């Protein structure tokens, strides 16, 4: 449904302010209290509302938006651990506007987050800034977004024009939003009612993201040069979904295009059974086993219908986490990749431009073979020097999160990694750099290709020289005079020290040296960002030293290690790692997602439990109710042995 040309508040409808004062928020929900923006400060509103808060994992077990809305914001808890938003609270509150502070919608790409608002009657979302994927999902759903000054005017009874809200966007995004979202926009384009404008950018120096987009332009849009803000249609090389999202993609495609819909290029698109593999073993998810099985069944139905690559579990064992398997098997240099998960950006380590999208956008692109892109800005990180012993790429990202992301320097930008220091970092570690771009609220991450890249591809995929030469032809590199709106920043790798992110948010960085005494009950190694070959080498290095010194996982601590893929598991077995892990007292888990999304061993059970984990995000409740510190694989393993958070030093366990 197209948005109206004039925007005003509806008499009798309400505005919900997501205040940091949760008691005041409850009064709005349950006592009919109404607030005005002119009486509040932006600082009074919740910042960094993440998508796990809006729709926790168990809410996403429903694939129909009208069901998801019933438990909107079910992940927001008060100091007593009680849900602030009870069942149907947002729907029954008669709200049409919802208001928050900075960086609305951080975290995952789950489109269920804006869906829970839209299907609760919200049509206007107010925030100081939006996380990029979340903003895109709002646009795809036709959800209007505005700022606090506009809300003040509306609450005073003014009528604003639709252009006041959409004018900041490029012409295509504006047309899409005004049409009521992606599907209505696509229908109008198909009928010739909307004609996307050609871009007029001429020859210019380009960075990696710009160059890759320029080489993927749908024919007829102009010269193969782009600049930030250009609105273009781009061919998509590859993509994937998993059982958390596929059912909704299938549902939307059937609704929009009928039961006999088809998809383009199924050979480079895939489905993965990885996210919910262990969910049925989690006690708190027991009431949802029927819904979880429905998601699995609908994914298999989608795969049979479309013929996309099938990475279903066999005999209860997954081929692995989608992001890890995709980079191992089919994400190539120079590829443009879209998938229904925010850590899709991990493919950037392969010199691809990869990022997550919502179910609506994925449904549209897998059907048509192309998608709309507003060319993003970039920020360049020139790496110099070499990491010290005991320091990993995870520490680099925790440093960037604390130093750059916290100040929004990476917000909605592609993080480009290069410089002489990159040559000292392996492909697995580059994958970590790009994987955690999403924690920086960046658009994506991408690494330059070099000899390290080509050696890894040749070995991992067993390529011939001729096959490798074809991959090299696809690689992108920045032009000498490329421009970076976020600036160019040098990071001396030799200056990075072991770090953690303190509980609550990945940007809460602290050096381990300054952390103080933090005892732990759980140590978890795994997830897409820390279940790769190099990560297993890290865990094994520490645990072998401990075992040789007669040590095991500390009393009162449980350590879990989970493989990122079958290939990683096979590698670990070939090196004899399972025996080392067993001697150290570690519980090893088959490939797949798990504790990272609260669906498997390693999840905390109480608020008091403290976890040190190698996963990529530590939003409240994501991996259980306890306190979770993010750290490198080396730190996780060393801390498990010591029973407290410590950095790893070679020989540290010797008497």
PDB file of N, CA, C and O in Angstrom, residues 188-216:
ATOM      1  N   UNK A 188       5.298  -2.252  -9.730  1.00  0.00           N
ATOM      2  CA  UNK A 188       5.159  -1.029 -10.525  1.00  0.00           C
ATOM      3  C   UNK A 188       6.238  -0.949 -11.603  1.00  0.00           C
ATOM      4  O   UNK A 188       5.986  -0.480 -12.720  1.00  0.00           O
ATOM      5  N   UNK A 189       7.456  -1.396 -11.268  1.00  0.00           N
ATOM      6  CA  UNK A 189       8.528  -1.416 -12.265  1.00  0.00           C
ATOM      7  C   UNK A 189       8.170  -2.377 -13.396  1.00  0.00           C
ATOM      8  O   UNK A 189       8.337  -2.067 -14.579  1.00  0.00           O
ATOM      9  N   UNK A 190       7.648  -3.559 -13.031  1.00  0.00           N
ATOM     10  CA  UNK A 190       7.272  -4.557 -14.040  1.00  0.00           C
ATOM     11  C   UNK A 190       6.184  -4.037 -14.971  1.00  0.00           C
ATOM     12  O   UNK A 190       6.156  -4.362 -16.168  1.00  0.00           O
ATOM     13  N   UNK A 191       5.288  -3.211 -14.446  1.00  0.00           N
ATOM     14  CA  UNK A 191       4.196  -2.651 -15.251  1.00  0.00           C
ATOM     15  C   UNK A 191       4.612  -1.395 -16.014  1.00  0.00           C
ATOM     16  O   UNK A 191       3.821  -0.847 -16.790  1.00  0.00           O
ATOM     17  N   UNK A 192       5.837  -0.928 -15.777  1.00  0.00           N
ATOM     18  CA  UNK A 192       6.296   0.277 -16.433  1.00  0.00           C
ATOM     19  C   UNK A 192       5.826   1.553 -15.778  1.00  0.00           C
ATOM     20  O   UNK A 192       6.026   2.654 -16.307  1.00  0.00           O
ATOM     21  N   UNK A 193       5.214   1.441 -14.596  1.00  0.00           N
ATOM     22  CA  UNK A 193       4.713   2.627 -13.896  1.00  0.00           C
ATOM     23  C   UNK A 193       5.841   3.396 -13.220  1.00  0.00           C
ATOM     24  O   UNK A 193       5.715   4.584 -12.944  1.00  0.00           O
ATOM     25  N   UNK A 194       6.936   2.695 -12.906  1.00  0.00           N
ATOM     26  CA  UNK A 194       8.131   3.330 -12.355  1.00  0.00           C
ATOM     27  C   UNK A 194       9.312   2.903 -13.216  1.00  0.00           C
ATOM     28  O   UNK A 194       9.491   1.712 -13.493  1.00  0.00           O
ATOM     29  N   UNK A 195      10.123   3.868 -13.640  1.00  0.00           N
ATOM     30  CA  UNK A 195      11.314   3.567 -14.417  1.00  0.00           C
ATOM     31  C   UNK A 195      12.537   4.039 -13.636  1.00  0.00           C
ATOM     32  O   UNK A 195      12.732   5.249 -13.475  1.00  0.00           O
ATOM     33  N   UNK A 196      13.336   3.098 -13.110  1.00  0.00           N
ATOM     34  CA  UNK A 196      14.529   3.505 -12.360  1.00  0.00           C
ATOM     35  C   UNK A 196      15.434   4.373 -13.219  1.00  0.00           C
ATOM     36  O   UNK A 196      15.689   4.058 -14.384  1.00  0.00           O
ATOM     37  N   UNK A 197      15.927   5.476 -12.673  1.00  0.00           N
ATOM     38  CA  UNK A 197      16.767   6.378 -13.465  1.00  0.00           C
ATOM     39  C   UNK A 197      18.145   5.776 -13.733  1.00  0.00           C
ATOM     40  O   UNK A 197      18.666   4.991 -12.941  1.00  0.00           O
ATOM     41  N   UNK A 198      18.720   6.151 -14.876  1.00  0.00           N
ATOM     42  CA  UNK A 198      20.100   5.760 -15.152  1.00  0.00           C
ATOM     43  C   UNK A 198      21.034   6.622 -14.309  1.00  0.00           C
ATOM     44  O   UNK A 198      20.771   7.794 -14.093  1.00  0.00           O
ATOM     45  N   UNK A 199      22.116   6.018 -13.857  1.00  0.00           N
ATOM     46  CA  UNK A 199      23.072   6.843 -13.125  1.00  0.00           C
ATOM     47  C   UNK A 199      24.013   7.509 -14.130  1.00  0.00           C
ATOM     48  O   UNK A 199      24.199   7.017 -15.247  1.00  0.00           O
ATOM     49  N   UNK A 200      24.592   8.612 -13.745  1.00  0.00           N
ATOM     50  CA  UNK A 200      25.373   9.429 -14.684  1.00  0.00           C
ATOM     51  C   UNK A 200      26.854   9.505 -14.322  1.00  0.00           C
ATOM     52  O   UNK A 200      27.592  10.300 -14.908  1.00  0.00           O
ATOM     53  N   UNK A 201      27.291   8.699 -13.380  1.00  0.00           N
ATOM     54  CA  UNK A 201      28.692   8.744 -12.952  1.00  0.00           C
ATOM     55  C   UNK A 201      29.616   8.309 -14.088  1.00  0.00           C
ATOM     56  O   UNK A 201      29.396   7.272 -14.717  1.00  0.00           O
ATOM     57  N   UNK A 202      30.642   9.091 -14.329  1.00  0.00           N
ATOM     58  CA  UNK A 202      31.611   8.785 -15.377  1.00  0.00           C
ATOM     59  C   UNK A 202      32.903   8.263 -14.763  1.00  0.00           C
ATOM     60  O   UNK A 202      33.002   8.062 -13.555  1.00  0.00           O
ATOM     61  N   UNK A 203      33.891   8.046 -15.602  1.00  0.00           N
ATOM     62  CA  UNK A 203      35.153   7.443 -15.170  1.00  0.00           C
ATOM     63  C   UNK A 203      35.715   8.158 -13.939  1.00  0.00           C
ATOM     64  O   UNK A 203      35.820   9.384 -13.910  1.00  0.00           O
ATOM     65  N   UNK A 204      36.064   7.379 -12.931  1.00  0.00           N
ATOM     66  CA  UNK A 204      36.643   7.897 -11.698  1.00  0.00           C
ATOM     67  C   UNK A 204      37.410   6.788 -11.011  1.00  0.00           C
ATOM     68  O   UNK A 204      37.190   5.593 -11.269  1.00  0.00           O
ATOM     69  N   UNK A 205      38.319   7.146 -10.118  1.00  0.00           N
ATOM     70  CA  UNK A 205      39.009   6.149  -9.300  1.00  0.00           C
ATOM     71  C   UNK A 205      38.010   5.558  -8.310  1.00  0.00           C
ATOM     72  O   UNK A 205      37.175   6.273  -7.751  1.00  0.00           O
ATOM     73  N   UNK A 206      38.078   4.244  -8.102  1.00  0.00           N
ATOM     74  CA  UNK A 206      37.106   3.579  -7.231  1.00  0.00           C
ATOM     75  C   UNK A 206      37.804   2.698  -6.202  1.00  0.00           C
ATOM     76  O   UNK A 206      38.879   2.139  -6.445  1.00  0.00           O
ATOM     77  N   UNK A 207      37.165   2.581  -5.037  1.00  0.00           N
ATOM     78  CA  UNK A 207      37.638   1.633  -4.026  1.00  0.00           C
ATOM     79  C   UNK A 207      37.066   0.253  -4.342  1.00  0.00           C
ATOM     80  O   UNK A 207      36.382   0.059  -5.356  1.00  0.00           O
ATOM     81  N   UNK A 208      37.320  -0.723  -3.480  1.00  0.00           N
ATOM     82  CA  UNK A 208      36.950  -2.104  -3.810  1.00  0.00           C
ATOM     83  C   UNK A 208      35.446  -2.306  -3.910  1.00  0.00           C
ATOM     84  O   UNK A 208      34.949  -2.964  -4.829  1.00  0.00           O
ATOM     85  N   UNK A 209      34.693  -1.773  -2.958  1.00  0.00           N
ATOM     86  CA  UNK A 209      33.241  -1.961  -2.990  1.00  0.00           C
ATOM     87  C   UNK A 209      32.646  -1.311  -4.235  1.00  0.00           C
ATOM     88  O   UNK A 209      31.790  -1.909  -4.919  1.00  0.00           O
ATOM     89  N   UNK A 210      33.101  -0.103  -4.554  1.00  0.00           N
ATOM     90  CA  UNK A 210      32.593   0.592  -5.731  1.00  0.00           C
ATOM     91  C   UNK A 210      32.926  -0.176  -7.003  1.00  0.00           C
ATOM     92  O   UNK A 210      32.078  -0.330  -7.900  1.00  0.00           O
ATOM     93  N   UNK A 211      34.153  -0.662  -7.082  1.00  0.00           N
ATOM     94  CA  UNK A 211      34.573  -1.375  -8.291  1.00  0.00           C
ATOM     95  C   UNK A 211      33.779  -2.665  -8.471  1.00  0.00           C
ATOM     96  O   UNK A 211      33.374  -3.013  -9.591  1.00  0.00           O
ATOM     97  N   UNK A 212      33.534  -3.361  -7.378  1.00  0.00           N
ATOM     98  CA  UNK A 212      32.796  -4.616  -7.486  1.00  0.00           C
ATOM     99  C   UNK A 212      31.345  -4.360  -7.914  1.00  0.00           C
ATOM    100  O   UNK A 212      30.802  -5.064  -8.768  1.00  0.00           O
ATOM    101  N   UNK A 213      30.723  -3.341  -7.346  1.00  0.00           N
ATOM    102  CA  UNK A 213      29.356  -3.006  -7.744  1.00  0.00           C
ATOM    103  C   UNK A 213      29.322  -2.590  -9.208  1.00  0.00           C
ATOM    104  O   UNK A 213      28.426  -2.993  -9.971  1.00  0.00           O
ATOM    105  N   UNK A 214      30.302  -1.801  -9.634  1.00  0.00           N
ATOM    106  CA  UNK A 214      30.340  -1.322 -11.018  1.00  0.00           C
ATOM    107  C   UNK A 214      30.424  -2.466 -12.017  1.00  0.00           C
ATOM    108  O   UNK A 214      29.872  -2.384 -13.118  1.00  0.00           O
ATOM    109  N   UNK A 215      31.111  -3.542 -11.647  1.00  0.00           N
ATOM    110  CA  UNK A 215      31.233  -4.688 -12.558  1.00  0.00           C
ATOM    111  C   UNK A 215      29.988  -5.565 -12.569  1.00  0.00           C
ATOM    112  O   UNK A 215      29.904  -6.484 -13.376  1.00  0.00           O
ATOM    113  N   UNK A 216      29.026  -5.267 -11.694  1.00  0.00           N
ATOM    114  CA  UNK A 216      27.822  -6.090 -11.599  1.00  0.00           C
ATOM    115  C   UNK A 216      26.546  -5.339 -11.991  1.00  0.00           C
ATOM    116  O   UNK A 216      25.440  -5.832 -11.764  1.00  0.00           O
TER     117      UNK A 216
END
